[in-house]
């Protein structure tokens, strides 16, 4: 279908304003513009029982985490959520609205992780930060009021990439069975050259130039692109990974690689739910204040988590 009217309106507003694409800005300028754009398109922040900022040990120093608690109940299942932004942009604050919504609607703790960003900290720093945060939550479940037997990971865009990579590390650990993985338009192949990558070149949307800009900041050697922790689609074996919900968008250069990852998970015997949102573009998941499909996708994500966290 054509680009959805709600996104078409947003696209036209960007074109009229002459806003520079993020990939044409400095990293500092792009970070500020990204946060402003996400806040402008988000719904009003949802009130929760408690939101707490913590500092935890990480492989490169302390990591900031934010814990969203929807109720006083203990123990609650927990979702480790990794924000998007091409491993270069984004922060705990850019994911604040959607983490509040997921906590409230899924009835779980949500812990979002302030992992290190590129280019200051290139691959694989972010992956190891995200994995360390998962291990920390599992190890401190009692004090957090979390159920260590009901943990999941998730993220959007680069955050989806990081969530998928963390499942590979958790599988290798062997002592932590994850209940699920929520992958929203994830980057799964740093070397992708498919139809959706070639076709999405609109300068007023996230496009293949955006993908290349982020990749240049994140990866430092050609071999990095083939590493499974950077390109989970290139992992030799996906068997034994947690059940997945994969969300893709029709007008997204990452669409085909996300759907290819869902197909490979299914072929490896992993339960997978795949939904392509027609008329949507990359980034829609955070636009809960202006895009109806963002709210629908959020409801779908919450249902998936509730199902995965339900007692067997």
Coordinates of N, CA, C and O in Angstrom, one line a residue, residues 131 134-135 164-178 228 232 235-242 261 264-265 268 270:
X131 N 24.6 -7.4 27.3 CA 24.7 -8.7 27.9 C 25.0 -8.6 29.4 O 24.4 -9.3 30.2
X134 N 21.9 -7.8 31.3 CA 21.0 -8.9 31.4 C 21.5 -9.8 32.6 O 20.7 -10.2 33.4
X135 N 22.8 -10.1 32.6 CA 23.4 -10.9 33.6 C 23.2 -10.2 35.0 O 22.9 -10.9 36.0
X164 N 19.0 -9.4 19.6 CA 19.2 -10.7 19.0 C 20.6 -11.2 19.3 O 20.9 -12.4 19.5
X165 N 21.6 -10.3 19.3 CA 23.0 -10.6 19.7 C 23.1 -11.2 21.1 O 23.8 -12.2 21.4
X166 N 22.3 -10.5 22.0 CA 22.4 -11.0 23.4 C 21.8 -12.4 23.5 O 22.3 -13.2 24.4
X167 N 20.8 -12.7 22.7 CA 20.3 -14.1 22.8 C 21.3 -15.1 22.4 O 21.4 -16.2 23.0
X168 N 22.2 -14.8 21.5 CA 23.3 -15.7 21.1 C 24.3 -15.8 22.3 O 24.7 -17.0 22.6
X169 N 24.6 -14.7 23.0 CA 25.5 -14.8 24.1 C 24.8 -15.6 25.3 O 25.5 -16.4 26.0
X170 N 23.5 -15.3 25.5 CA 22.8 -16.0 26.6 C 22.7 -17.5 26.3 O 22.9 -18.4 27.2
X171 N 22.5 -17.9 25.0 CA 22.5 -19.3 24.7 C 23.9 -19.9 25.0 O 24.0 -21.1 25.5
X172 N 25.0 -19.2 24.7 CA 26.3 -19.7 24.9 C 26.6 -19.8 26.4 O 27.3 -20.8 26.9
X173 N 26.0 -18.9 27.2 CA 26.2 -19.0 28.7 C 25.6 -20.3 29.2 O 26.2 -21.0 30.1
X174 N 24.5 -20.7 28.7 CA 23.9 -22.0 29.1 C 23.1 -22.1 30.4 O 22.5 -23.1 30.7
X175 N 23.1 -21.0 31.2 CA 22.5 -21.0 32.5 C 21.3 -20.1 32.6 O 20.8 -19.9 33.7
X176 N 20.9 -19.5 31.5 CA 19.9 -18.5 31.6 C 18.9 -18.6 30.4 O 19.3 -18.3 29.2
X177 N 17.8 -19.2 30.6 CA 16.8 -19.5 29.6 C 15.9 -18.3 29.5 O 15.1 -17.9 30.4
X178 N 15.9 -17.6 28.3 CA 15.1 -16.4 28.1 C 13.7 -16.8 27.7 O 13.5 -17.7 26.9
X228 N 28.7 -12.7 13.9 CA 27.3 -12.9 14.3 C 26.8 -11.9 15.3 O 25.6 -11.7 15.4
X232 N 23.4 -10.9 13.3 CA 22.9 -12.2 13.8 C 22.4 -13.1 12.7 O 22.4 -14.4 12.8
X235 N 24.8 -15.8 11.8 CA 25.2 -16.9 12.8 C 25.0 -18.3 12.1 O 24.0 -18.5 11.4
X236 N 25.9 -19.2 12.4 CA 25.8 -20.5 11.8 C 24.6 -21.3 12.2 O 24.0 -22.0 11.4
X237 N 24.1 -21.1 13.4 CA 23.0 -21.9 14.0 C 22.1 -21.0 14.9 O 22.7 -20.3 15.8
X238 N 20.9 -21.0 14.6 CA 19.9 -20.2 15.5 C 19.0 -21.1 16.3 O 18.1 -20.6 17.0
X239 N 19.3 -22.4 16.4 CA 18.5 -23.3 17.2 C 18.6 -23.0 18.6 O 19.7 -22.6 19.1
X240 N 17.6 -23.2 19.4 CA 17.6 -23.0 20.8 C 17.5 -21.6 21.3 O 17.6 -21.3 22.5
X241 N 17.2 -20.7 20.4 CA 17.0 -19.3 20.8 C 15.6 -19.1 21.3 O 14.7 -19.9 21.0
X242 N 15.3 -18.0 22.1 CA 14.0 -17.9 22.6 C 12.9 -17.5 21.6 O 13.3 -16.9 20.5
X261 N 15.5 -12.9 9.0 CA 15.9 -13.5 10.3 C 14.7 -14.2 10.9 O 15.0 -15.3 11.5
X264 N 14.7 -17.6 9.3 CA 15.8 -18.5 9.7 C 15.5 -19.0 11.1 O 15.8 -20.1 11.5
X265 N 14.9 -18.1 12.0 CA 14.6 -18.6 13.3 C 13.5 -19.7 13.2 O 13.7 -20.8 13.9
X268 N 14.9 -23.0 12.2 CA 15.7 -23.6 13.2 C 14.9 -24.1 14.4 O 15.4 -24.6 15.4
X270 N 12.6 -22.3 16.1 CA 12.2 -21.3 17.1 C 10.8 -20.8 16.8 O 10.5 -20.4 15.7

